[in-house]
XYZ file of C-alpha atoms in Angstrom:
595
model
C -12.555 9.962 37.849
C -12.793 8.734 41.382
C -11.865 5.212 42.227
C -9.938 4.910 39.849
C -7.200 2.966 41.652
C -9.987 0.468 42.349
C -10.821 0.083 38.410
C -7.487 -0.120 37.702
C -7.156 -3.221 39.949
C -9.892 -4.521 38.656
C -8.455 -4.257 34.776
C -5.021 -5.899 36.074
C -7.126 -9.138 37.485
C -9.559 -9.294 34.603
C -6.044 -9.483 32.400
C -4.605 -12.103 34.454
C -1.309 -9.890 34.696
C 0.554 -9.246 37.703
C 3.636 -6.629 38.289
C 5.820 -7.235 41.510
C 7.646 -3.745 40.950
C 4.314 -1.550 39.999
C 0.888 -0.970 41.887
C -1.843 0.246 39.911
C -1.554 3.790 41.585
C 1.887 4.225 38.969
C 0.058 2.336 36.011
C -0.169 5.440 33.332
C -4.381 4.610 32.946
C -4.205 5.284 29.007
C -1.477 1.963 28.705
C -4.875 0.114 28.482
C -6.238 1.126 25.911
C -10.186 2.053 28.016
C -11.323 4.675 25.666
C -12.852 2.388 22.698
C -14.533 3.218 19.496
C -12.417 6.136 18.559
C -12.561 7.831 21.759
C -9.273 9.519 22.765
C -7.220 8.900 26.275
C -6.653 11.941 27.609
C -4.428 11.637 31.693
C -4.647 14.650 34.095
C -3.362 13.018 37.210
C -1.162 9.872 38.119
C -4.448 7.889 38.360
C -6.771 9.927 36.788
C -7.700 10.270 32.608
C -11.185 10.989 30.930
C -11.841 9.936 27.372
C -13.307 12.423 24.876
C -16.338 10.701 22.804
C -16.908 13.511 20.353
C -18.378 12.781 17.314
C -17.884 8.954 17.857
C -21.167 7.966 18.182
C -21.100 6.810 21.777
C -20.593 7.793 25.418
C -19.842 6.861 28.456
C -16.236 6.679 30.633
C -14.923 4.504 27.642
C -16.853 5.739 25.128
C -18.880 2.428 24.932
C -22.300 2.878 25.210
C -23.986 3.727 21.698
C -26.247 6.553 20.857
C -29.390 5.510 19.423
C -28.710 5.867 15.574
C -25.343 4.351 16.360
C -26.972 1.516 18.091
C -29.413 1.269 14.841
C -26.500 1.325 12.747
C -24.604 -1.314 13.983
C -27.704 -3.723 14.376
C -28.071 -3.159 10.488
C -24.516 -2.932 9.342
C -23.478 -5.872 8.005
C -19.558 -7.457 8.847
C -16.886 -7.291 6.456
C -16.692 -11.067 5.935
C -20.408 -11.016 4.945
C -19.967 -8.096 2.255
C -16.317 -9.836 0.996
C -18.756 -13.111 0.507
C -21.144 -11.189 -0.934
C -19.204 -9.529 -3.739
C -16.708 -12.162 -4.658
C -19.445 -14.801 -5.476
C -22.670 -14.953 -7.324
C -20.865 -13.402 -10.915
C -24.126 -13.071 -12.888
C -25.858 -10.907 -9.928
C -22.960 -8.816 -10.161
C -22.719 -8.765 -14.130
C -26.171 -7.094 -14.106
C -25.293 -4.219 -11.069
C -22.019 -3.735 -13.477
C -24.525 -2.865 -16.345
C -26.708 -0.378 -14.351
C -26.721 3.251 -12.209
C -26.896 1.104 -9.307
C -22.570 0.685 -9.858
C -21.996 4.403 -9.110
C -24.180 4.054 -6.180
C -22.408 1.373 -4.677
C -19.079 2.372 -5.726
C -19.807 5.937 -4.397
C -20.257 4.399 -0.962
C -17.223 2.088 -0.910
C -15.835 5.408 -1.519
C -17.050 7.784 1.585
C -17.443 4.499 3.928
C -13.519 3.510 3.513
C -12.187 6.873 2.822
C -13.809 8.492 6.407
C -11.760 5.782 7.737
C -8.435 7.422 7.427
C -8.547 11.117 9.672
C -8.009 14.436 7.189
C -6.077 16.579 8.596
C -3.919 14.217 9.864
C -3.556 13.523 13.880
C -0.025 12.293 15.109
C 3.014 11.569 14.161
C 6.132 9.518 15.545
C 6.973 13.043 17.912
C 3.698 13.350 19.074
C 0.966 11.625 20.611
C -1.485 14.360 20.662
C -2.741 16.787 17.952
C -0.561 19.327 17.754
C 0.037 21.905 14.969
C 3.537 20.306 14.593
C 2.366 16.930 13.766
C -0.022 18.409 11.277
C 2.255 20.724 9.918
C 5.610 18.778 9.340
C 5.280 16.598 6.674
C 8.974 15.375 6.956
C 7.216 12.644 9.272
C 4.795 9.910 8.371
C 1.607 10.431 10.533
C -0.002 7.472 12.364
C -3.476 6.480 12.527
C -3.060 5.685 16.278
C -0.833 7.594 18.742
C 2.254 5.403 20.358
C 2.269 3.113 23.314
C 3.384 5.433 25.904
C 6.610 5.494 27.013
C 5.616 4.213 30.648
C 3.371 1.483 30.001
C 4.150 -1.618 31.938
C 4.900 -3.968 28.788
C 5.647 -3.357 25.427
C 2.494 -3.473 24.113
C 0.665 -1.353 26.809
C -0.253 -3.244 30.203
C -0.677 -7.255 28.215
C 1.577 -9.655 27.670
C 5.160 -10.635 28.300
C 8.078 -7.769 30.089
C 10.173 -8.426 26.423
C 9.062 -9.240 23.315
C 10.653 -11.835 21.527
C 13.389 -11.679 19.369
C 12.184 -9.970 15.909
C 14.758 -12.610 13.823
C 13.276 -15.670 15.567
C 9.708 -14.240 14.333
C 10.997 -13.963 11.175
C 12.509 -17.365 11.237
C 9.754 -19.293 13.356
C 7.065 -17.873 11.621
C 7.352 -15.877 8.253
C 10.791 -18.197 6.485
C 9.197 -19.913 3.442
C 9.970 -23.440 3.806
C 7.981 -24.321 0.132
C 6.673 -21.522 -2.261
C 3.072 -21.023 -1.254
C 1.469 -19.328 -4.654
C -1.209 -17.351 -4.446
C -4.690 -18.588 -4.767
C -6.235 -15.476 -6.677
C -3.657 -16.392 -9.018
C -1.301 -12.872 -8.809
C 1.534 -12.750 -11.050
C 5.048 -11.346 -10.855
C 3.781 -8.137 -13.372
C 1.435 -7.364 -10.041
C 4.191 -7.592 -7.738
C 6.436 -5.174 -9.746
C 3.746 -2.952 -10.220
C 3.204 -2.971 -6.198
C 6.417 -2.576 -5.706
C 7.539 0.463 -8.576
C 3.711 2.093 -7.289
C 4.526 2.163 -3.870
C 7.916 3.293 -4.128
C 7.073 7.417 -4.868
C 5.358 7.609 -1.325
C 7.201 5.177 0.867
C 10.363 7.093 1.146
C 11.422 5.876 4.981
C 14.529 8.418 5.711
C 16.300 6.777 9.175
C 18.818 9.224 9.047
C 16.508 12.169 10.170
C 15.389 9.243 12.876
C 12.006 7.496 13.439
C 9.117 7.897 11.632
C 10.739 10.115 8.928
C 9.966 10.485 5.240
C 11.533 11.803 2.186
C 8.767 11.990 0.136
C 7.559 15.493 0.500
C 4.280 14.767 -1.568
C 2.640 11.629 0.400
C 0.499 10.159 -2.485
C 0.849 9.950 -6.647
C 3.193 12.216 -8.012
C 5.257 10.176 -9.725
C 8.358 10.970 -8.182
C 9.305 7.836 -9.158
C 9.452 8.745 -12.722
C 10.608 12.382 -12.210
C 12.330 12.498 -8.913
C 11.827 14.039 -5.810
C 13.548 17.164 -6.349
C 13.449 19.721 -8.741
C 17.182 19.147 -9.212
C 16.807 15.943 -9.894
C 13.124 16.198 -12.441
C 16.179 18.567 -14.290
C 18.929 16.156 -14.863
C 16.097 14.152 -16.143
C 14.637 16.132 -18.519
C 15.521 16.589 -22.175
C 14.111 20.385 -22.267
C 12.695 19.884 -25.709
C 9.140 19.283 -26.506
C 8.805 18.448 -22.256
C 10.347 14.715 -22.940
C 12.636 12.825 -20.887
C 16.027 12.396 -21.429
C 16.226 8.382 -23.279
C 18.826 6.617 -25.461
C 17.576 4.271 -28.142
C 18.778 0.620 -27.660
C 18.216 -1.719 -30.788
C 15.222 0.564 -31.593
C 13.869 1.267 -28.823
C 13.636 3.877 -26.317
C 15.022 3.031 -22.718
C 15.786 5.100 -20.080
C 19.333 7.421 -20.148
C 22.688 6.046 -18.323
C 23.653 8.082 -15.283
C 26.526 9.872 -17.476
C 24.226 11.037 -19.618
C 21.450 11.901 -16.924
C 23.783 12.303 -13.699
C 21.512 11.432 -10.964
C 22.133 9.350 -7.844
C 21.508 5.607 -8.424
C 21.930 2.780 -6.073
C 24.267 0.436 -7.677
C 27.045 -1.890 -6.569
C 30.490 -0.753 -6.937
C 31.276 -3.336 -10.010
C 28.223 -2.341 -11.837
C 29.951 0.546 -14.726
C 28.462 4.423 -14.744
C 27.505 3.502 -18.686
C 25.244 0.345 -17.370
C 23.409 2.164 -14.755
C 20.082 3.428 -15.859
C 18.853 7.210 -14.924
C 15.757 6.872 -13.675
C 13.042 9.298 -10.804
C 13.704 6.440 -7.797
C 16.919 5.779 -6.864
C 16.842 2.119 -6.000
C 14.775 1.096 -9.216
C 18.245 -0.678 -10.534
C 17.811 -3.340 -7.904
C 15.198 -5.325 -10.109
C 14.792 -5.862 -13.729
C 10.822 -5.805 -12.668
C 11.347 -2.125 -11.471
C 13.267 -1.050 -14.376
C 10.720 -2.289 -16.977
C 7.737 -0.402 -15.089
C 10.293 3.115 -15.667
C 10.911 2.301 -18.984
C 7.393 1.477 -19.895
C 6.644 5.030 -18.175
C 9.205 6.700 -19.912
C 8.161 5.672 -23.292
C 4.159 6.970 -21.848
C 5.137 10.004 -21.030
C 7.407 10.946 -24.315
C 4.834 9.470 -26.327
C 1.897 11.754 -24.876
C 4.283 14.575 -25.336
C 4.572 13.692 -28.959
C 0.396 13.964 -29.007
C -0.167 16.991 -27.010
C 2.906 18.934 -28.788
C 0.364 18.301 -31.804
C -2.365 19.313 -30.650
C -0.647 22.326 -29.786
C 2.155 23.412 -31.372
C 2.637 26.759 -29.641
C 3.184 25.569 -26.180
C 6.253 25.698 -24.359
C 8.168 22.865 -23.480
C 7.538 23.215 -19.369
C 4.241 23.715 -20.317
C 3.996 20.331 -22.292
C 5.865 18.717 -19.826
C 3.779 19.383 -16.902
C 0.318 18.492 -18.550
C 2.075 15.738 -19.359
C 2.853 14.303 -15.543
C -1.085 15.650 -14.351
C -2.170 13.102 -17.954
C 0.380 10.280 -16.209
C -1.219 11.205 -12.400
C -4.305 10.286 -13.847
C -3.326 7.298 -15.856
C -1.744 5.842 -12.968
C -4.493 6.120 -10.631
C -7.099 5.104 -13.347
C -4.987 1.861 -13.723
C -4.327 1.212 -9.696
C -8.023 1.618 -9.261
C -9.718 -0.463 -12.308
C -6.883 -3.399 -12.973
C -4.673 -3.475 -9.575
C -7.113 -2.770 -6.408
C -9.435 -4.660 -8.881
C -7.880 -7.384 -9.173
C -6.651 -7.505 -5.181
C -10.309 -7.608 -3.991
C -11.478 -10.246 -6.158
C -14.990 -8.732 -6.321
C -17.385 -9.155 -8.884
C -18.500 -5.867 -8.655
C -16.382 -3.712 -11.429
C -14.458 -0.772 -9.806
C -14.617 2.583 -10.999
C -12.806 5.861 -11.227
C -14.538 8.575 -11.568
C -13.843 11.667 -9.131
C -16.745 12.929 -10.156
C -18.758 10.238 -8.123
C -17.483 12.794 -4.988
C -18.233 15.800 -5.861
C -20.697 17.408 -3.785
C -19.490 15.301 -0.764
C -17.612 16.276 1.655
C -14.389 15.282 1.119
C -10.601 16.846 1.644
C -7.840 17.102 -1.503
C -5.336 15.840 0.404
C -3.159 13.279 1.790
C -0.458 12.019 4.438
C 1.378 8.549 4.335
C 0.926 6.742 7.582
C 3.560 4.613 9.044
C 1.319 1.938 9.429
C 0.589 1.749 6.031
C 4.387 1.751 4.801
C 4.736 -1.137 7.106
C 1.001 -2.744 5.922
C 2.317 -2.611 2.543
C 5.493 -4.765 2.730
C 4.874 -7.687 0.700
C 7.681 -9.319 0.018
C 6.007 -13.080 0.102
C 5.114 -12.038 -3.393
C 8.491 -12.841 -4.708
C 9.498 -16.387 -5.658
C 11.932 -18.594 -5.074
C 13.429 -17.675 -8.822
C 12.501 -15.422 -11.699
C 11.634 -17.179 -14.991
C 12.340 -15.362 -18.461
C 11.760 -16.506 -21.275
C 13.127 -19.882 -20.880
C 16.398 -18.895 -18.418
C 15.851 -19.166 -14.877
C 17.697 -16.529 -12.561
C 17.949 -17.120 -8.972
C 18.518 -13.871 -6.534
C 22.360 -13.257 -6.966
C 21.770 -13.346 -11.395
C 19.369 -11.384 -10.871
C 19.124 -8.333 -8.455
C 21.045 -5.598 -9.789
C 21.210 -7.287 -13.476
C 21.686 -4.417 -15.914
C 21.551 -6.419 -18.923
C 17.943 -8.615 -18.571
C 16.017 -5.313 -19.705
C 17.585 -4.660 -22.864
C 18.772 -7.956 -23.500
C 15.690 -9.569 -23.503
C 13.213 -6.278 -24.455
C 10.037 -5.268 -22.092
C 7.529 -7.432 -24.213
C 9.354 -10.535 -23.359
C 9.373 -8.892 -19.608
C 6.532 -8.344 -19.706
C 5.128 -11.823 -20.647
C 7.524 -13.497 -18.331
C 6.093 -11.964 -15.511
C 2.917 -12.120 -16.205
C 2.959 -15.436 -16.536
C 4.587 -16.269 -13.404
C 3.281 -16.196 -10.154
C 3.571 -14.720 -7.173
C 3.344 -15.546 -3.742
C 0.510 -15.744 -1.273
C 0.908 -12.979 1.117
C -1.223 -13.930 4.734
C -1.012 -16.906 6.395
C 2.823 -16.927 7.108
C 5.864 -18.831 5.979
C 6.477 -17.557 2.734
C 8.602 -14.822 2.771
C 11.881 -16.049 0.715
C 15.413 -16.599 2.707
C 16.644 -13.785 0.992
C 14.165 -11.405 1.835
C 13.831 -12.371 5.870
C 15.989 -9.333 7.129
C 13.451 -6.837 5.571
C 10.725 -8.417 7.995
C 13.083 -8.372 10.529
C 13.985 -4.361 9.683
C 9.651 -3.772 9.815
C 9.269 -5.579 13.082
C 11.917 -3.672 15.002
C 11.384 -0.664 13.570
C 7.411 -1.192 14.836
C 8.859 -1.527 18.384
C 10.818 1.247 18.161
C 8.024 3.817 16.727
C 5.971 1.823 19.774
C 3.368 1.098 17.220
C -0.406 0.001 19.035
C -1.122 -3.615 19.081
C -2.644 -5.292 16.440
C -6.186 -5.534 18.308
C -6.116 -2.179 18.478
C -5.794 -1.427 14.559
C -8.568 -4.211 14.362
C -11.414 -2.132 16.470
C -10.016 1.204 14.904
C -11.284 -0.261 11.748
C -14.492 -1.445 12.797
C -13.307 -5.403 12.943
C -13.491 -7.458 16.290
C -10.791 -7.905 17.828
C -9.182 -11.777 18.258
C -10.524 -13.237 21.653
C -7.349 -16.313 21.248
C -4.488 -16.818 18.873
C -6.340 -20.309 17.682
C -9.612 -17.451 16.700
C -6.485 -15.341 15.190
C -4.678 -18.514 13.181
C -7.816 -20.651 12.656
C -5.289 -23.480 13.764
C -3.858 -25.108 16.956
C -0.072 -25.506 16.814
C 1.343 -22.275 15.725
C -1.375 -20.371 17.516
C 0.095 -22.207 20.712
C 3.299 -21.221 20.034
C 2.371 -17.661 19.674
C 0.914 -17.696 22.621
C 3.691 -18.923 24.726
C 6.136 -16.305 23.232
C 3.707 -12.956 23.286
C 1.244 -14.386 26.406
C -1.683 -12.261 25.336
C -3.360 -11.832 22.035
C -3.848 -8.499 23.185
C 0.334 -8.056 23.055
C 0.441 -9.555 19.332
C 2.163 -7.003 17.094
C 0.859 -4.940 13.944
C 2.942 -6.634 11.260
C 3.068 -10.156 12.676
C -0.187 -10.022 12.942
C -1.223 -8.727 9.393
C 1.212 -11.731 7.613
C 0.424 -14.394 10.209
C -3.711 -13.942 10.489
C -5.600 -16.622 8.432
C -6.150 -15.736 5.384
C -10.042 -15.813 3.675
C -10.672 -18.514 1.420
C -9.196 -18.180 -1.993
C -7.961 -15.089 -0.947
C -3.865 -13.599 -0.848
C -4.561 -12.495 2.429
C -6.285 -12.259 5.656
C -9.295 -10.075 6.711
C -7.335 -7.112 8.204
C -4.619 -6.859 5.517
C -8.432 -5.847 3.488
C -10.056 -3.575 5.827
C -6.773 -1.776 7.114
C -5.438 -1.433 3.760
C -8.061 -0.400 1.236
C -9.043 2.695 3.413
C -5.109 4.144 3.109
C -5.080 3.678 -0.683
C -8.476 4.513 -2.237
C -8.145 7.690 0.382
C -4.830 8.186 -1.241
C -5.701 7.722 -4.556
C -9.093 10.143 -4.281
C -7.458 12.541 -2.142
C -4.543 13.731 -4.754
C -5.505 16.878 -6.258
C -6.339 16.044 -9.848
C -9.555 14.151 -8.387
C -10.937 17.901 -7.565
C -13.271 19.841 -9.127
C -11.125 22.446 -9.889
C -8.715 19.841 -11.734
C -11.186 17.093 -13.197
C -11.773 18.647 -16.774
C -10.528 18.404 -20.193
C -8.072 21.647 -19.447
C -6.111 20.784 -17.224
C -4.490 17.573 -19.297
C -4.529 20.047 -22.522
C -8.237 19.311 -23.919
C -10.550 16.027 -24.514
C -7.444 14.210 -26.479
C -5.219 14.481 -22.876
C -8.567 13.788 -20.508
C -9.537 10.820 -23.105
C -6.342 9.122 -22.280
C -6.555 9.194 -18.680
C -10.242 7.851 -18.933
C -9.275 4.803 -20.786
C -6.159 4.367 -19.369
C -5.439 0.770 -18.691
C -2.740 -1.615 -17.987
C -2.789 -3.489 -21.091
C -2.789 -0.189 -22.995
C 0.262 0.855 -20.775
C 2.311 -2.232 -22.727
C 0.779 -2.450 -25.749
C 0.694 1.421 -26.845
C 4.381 1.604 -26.324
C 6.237 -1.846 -27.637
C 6.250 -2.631 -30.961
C 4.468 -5.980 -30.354
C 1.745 -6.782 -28.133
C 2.512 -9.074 -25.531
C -0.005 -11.193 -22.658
C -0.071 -8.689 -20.279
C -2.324 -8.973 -17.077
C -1.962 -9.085 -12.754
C -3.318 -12.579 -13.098
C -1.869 -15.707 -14.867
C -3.099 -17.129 -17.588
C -6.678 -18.395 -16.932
C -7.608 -21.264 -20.070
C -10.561 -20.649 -19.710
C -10.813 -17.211 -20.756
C -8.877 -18.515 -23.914
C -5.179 -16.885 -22.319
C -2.660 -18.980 -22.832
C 0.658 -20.244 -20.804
C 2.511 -19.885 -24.715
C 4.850 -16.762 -25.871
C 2.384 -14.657 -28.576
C 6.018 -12.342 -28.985
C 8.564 -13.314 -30.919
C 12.070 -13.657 -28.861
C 15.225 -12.800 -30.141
C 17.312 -15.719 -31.544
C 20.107 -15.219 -29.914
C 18.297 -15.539 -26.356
């Protein structure tokens, strides 16, 4: 491009910034972010880079000018706040869709449009910036949905805002410390944040030790490592070898899983906590929270009990056989449940969600997945957790409870159960709520952003089709902490990915903000669609061991999770107790008299 020291100059004015010890000339040209829509930065010379508009829809040096059917499909596409109005309100409109073909049709598109979001093959990683076979290839790395800041931009963030960015603990402190529980207004209980938190757990696997942007989940989607480890050493120390169970012990009549002497797998435990407390379980850290230990027992008892029904059915298959149809029946239980009760539930639409992988066949549409770095960080949601944990009628604050061995059995996972999900949970967006105890994750995301020199958050807002903020008081919808957001980053532009996501306003009645929505749900249903057992060659009654096996994946639910392995049916749901649905805030289990 000629004259491009002149444009340059022209960019640094428009942005109001100034640099006493750069001229444009040594200003790497991609650090502003010019190609748009998609279109990818590529530099030849010191002043000199061209961005390539394939397949975008548009053209031009920035790739800004639309194509006709692009222009025709952005004067009819509606935006995202129009469609999340649309489907959480008018409930009898909705009712009749849910009754009709019409619900495929829809839910087929929600499909394709969000999934097409997320790029199969993957594109770059934490080592690259560029496609390369290596960032394709080495799954040891999270990808990333958008390459680095270079290494030579100006600022932090790329050519706006401040030389340093402020302190990631005063963030934390100034902006995310929960000064008053804020609950959340779609009514989320503590049963959804476990399950967020045990779900997420078998495919955010950060490993630091192999350095940025590493992973030790080999699989990068649902494969239940959590429940059967990440290695086949450990799925052995796990297993029972006998009609493809797990390894268990029985405590006051029920099933739980095995202590670490008996299964002798690496746990995360303090030092004072005995070998014959510690519980054996696929994820290493699950002893940290009663919540995460009742969501592997609860599996446990699944899997063992679909063993017991498939070993019926047929009685001449080998135990790794059983045990493997087993984990694809759980794969597909899991997914069935995420989908239908958990995204559900998140997106507060009226319109019911469906699995169904058949709703993609025909379509174009890769088997496959990689976890992005952006979405491990997306996915921290730690205002969920309250200020104490309520169970039964004890209340445990953080010290009584993290890494209490005795609440599970003590107490039984129906009373868990019902204590959770009857407590809520925390609103997510809008800021100030994380708890005090929890502030030094945030602090651990925010940093480790900087170093990964993850995009800004405007940027993740036009990669997924949103406009980006014009002011912090459009970002905030308010005037005083939008102020002080300004003085500390200077530019909107500068604002960071995960301060961003927790501190945008949130939509009304909603846990979170617009771009927690738009930027999330494309990662997970692509995720979720993209593992293997969603493709033709899997979806059919074989592969989970005939119609019994593939019946129990389609009618998998969350209720039937609980209820189909406890000897008493407790309230179970991701919401609190709504009256006027006839649930009600009273125990239906009977507690043990001695608690």
């Amino acid at each position: 491009m000629n004259g491009i020291g002149g444009y340059l100059t022209l960019l640094f004015l428009a942005a109001n910034i100034s640099f006493s010890f750069q001229t444009p000339n040594t200003v790497n040209p991609c650090c502003f972010f010019p190609c748009q829509h998609q279109g990818v930065c590529v530099r030849f010379e010191l002043e000199r880079y061209e961005c390539d508009c394939t397949r975008t829809g548009y053209y031009g040096t920035n790739c800004t000018i639309p194509e006709l059917w692009t222009r025709v499909l952005e004067y009819l596409r509606p935006s995202p706040g129009f469609y999340h109005y649309i489907l959480t309100r008018y409930k009898w409109f909705w009712d009749l869709i849910n009754a009709t073909f019409i619900r495929d049709t829809i839910m087929r598109l929600v499909l394709k449009v969000r999934s097409n979001l997320i790029p199969s093959p993957p594109t770059y990683n934490s080592a690259y910036g560029y496609i390369s076979w290596e960032a394709y290839s080495n799954v040891s790395y999270y990808t990333r949905i958008l390459p680095p800041i270079a290494d030579d931009c100006p600022t932090p963030m790329g050519t706006k805002g401040k030389i340093e960015l402020p302190d990631a603990n005063f963030i934390v402190e100034t902006f995310l410390k929960r000064e008053r529980f804020i609950p959340d207004p779609q009514g989320s209980n503590l049963m959804f944040a476990f399950f967020a938190q045990h779900f997420t757990h078998q495919f955010f696997k950060t490993y630091g030790r192999m350095g940025r942007g590493f992973t030790k989940g080999l699989g990068h989607g649902v494969d239940l490592s959590h429940i059967y480890g990440d290695t086949l050493e450990r799925q052995h120390m796990l297993r029972l070898f006998k009609d493809g169970k797990m390894k268990y012990q029985i405590i006051n009549g029920d099933m739980y899983p095995p202590t670490v002497v008996e299964a002798p797998v690496h746990m995360i435990y303090p030092d004072n906590v005995p070998k014959e407390k510690q519980y054996a379980v696929g994820q290493e850290v699950f002893g940290l929270l009663p919540g995460l230990m009742m969501y592997a027992t609860l599996w446990l008892r699944e899997h063992n009990r679909v063993c017991d029904i498939l070993k019926k059915e047929h009685p001449t298959w080998s135990d790794e056989q059983l045990f493997q149809t087993t984990r694809l029946v759980l794969i597909g239980e899991t997914i069935k449940i995420v989908i239908e009760d958990y995204v559900q539930h998140l997106s507060g639409y009226y319109l019911k969600l469906k699995f169904d992988p058949e709703l993609l066949f025909g379509v174009q549409f890769q088997y496959r997945n990689r976890i992005a770095v952006e979405f491990n960080q997306l996915y921290h949601w730690h205002p969920l957790m309250p200020d104490s944990f309520q169970i039964v009628k004890e209340n445990y604050n953080y010290s009584n409870f993290v890494y209490n061995t005795s609440i599970l059995a003590d107490y039984g996972v129906e009373a868990l159960v019902e204590s959770f999900s009857k407590q809520k949970a925390g609103k997510i967006g809008g800021g100030a709520n994380i708890h005090p105890h929890l502030l030094k994750v945030a602090v651990g995301v925010i940093e480790e952003s900087r170093k990964l020199r993850v995009q800004p958050f405007n940027e993740y807002r036009k990669r997924f089709n949103l406009k980006a903020y014009k002011s912090f008081q459009d970002f905030t919808g308010e005037e005083t902490i939008s102020k002080h957001l300004e003085s500390i980053y200077g530019d909107i532009d500068a604002l960071e990915f995960y301060p961003g996501l927790l501190l945008e306003k949130t939509l009304p009645k909603s846990i979170f903000g617009e771009s927690m929505i738009e930027i999330g749900a494309p990662f997970s249903l692509k995720g979720l669609m993209g593992n293997p057992i969603c493709s033709p060659e899997y979806w059919k009654p074989s592969t989970f061991g005939g119609e019994t096996g593939f019946n129990i994946v389609k009618t998998a639910s969350l209720k039937k999770l609980v209820c189909l392995n406890v000897k008493q049916c407790p309230f179970v749901s991701f919401h609190v107790p709504d009256p006027e649905n006839g649930e009600t805030q009273f125990s239906t289990i009977k507690i043990p008299d001695e608690l």
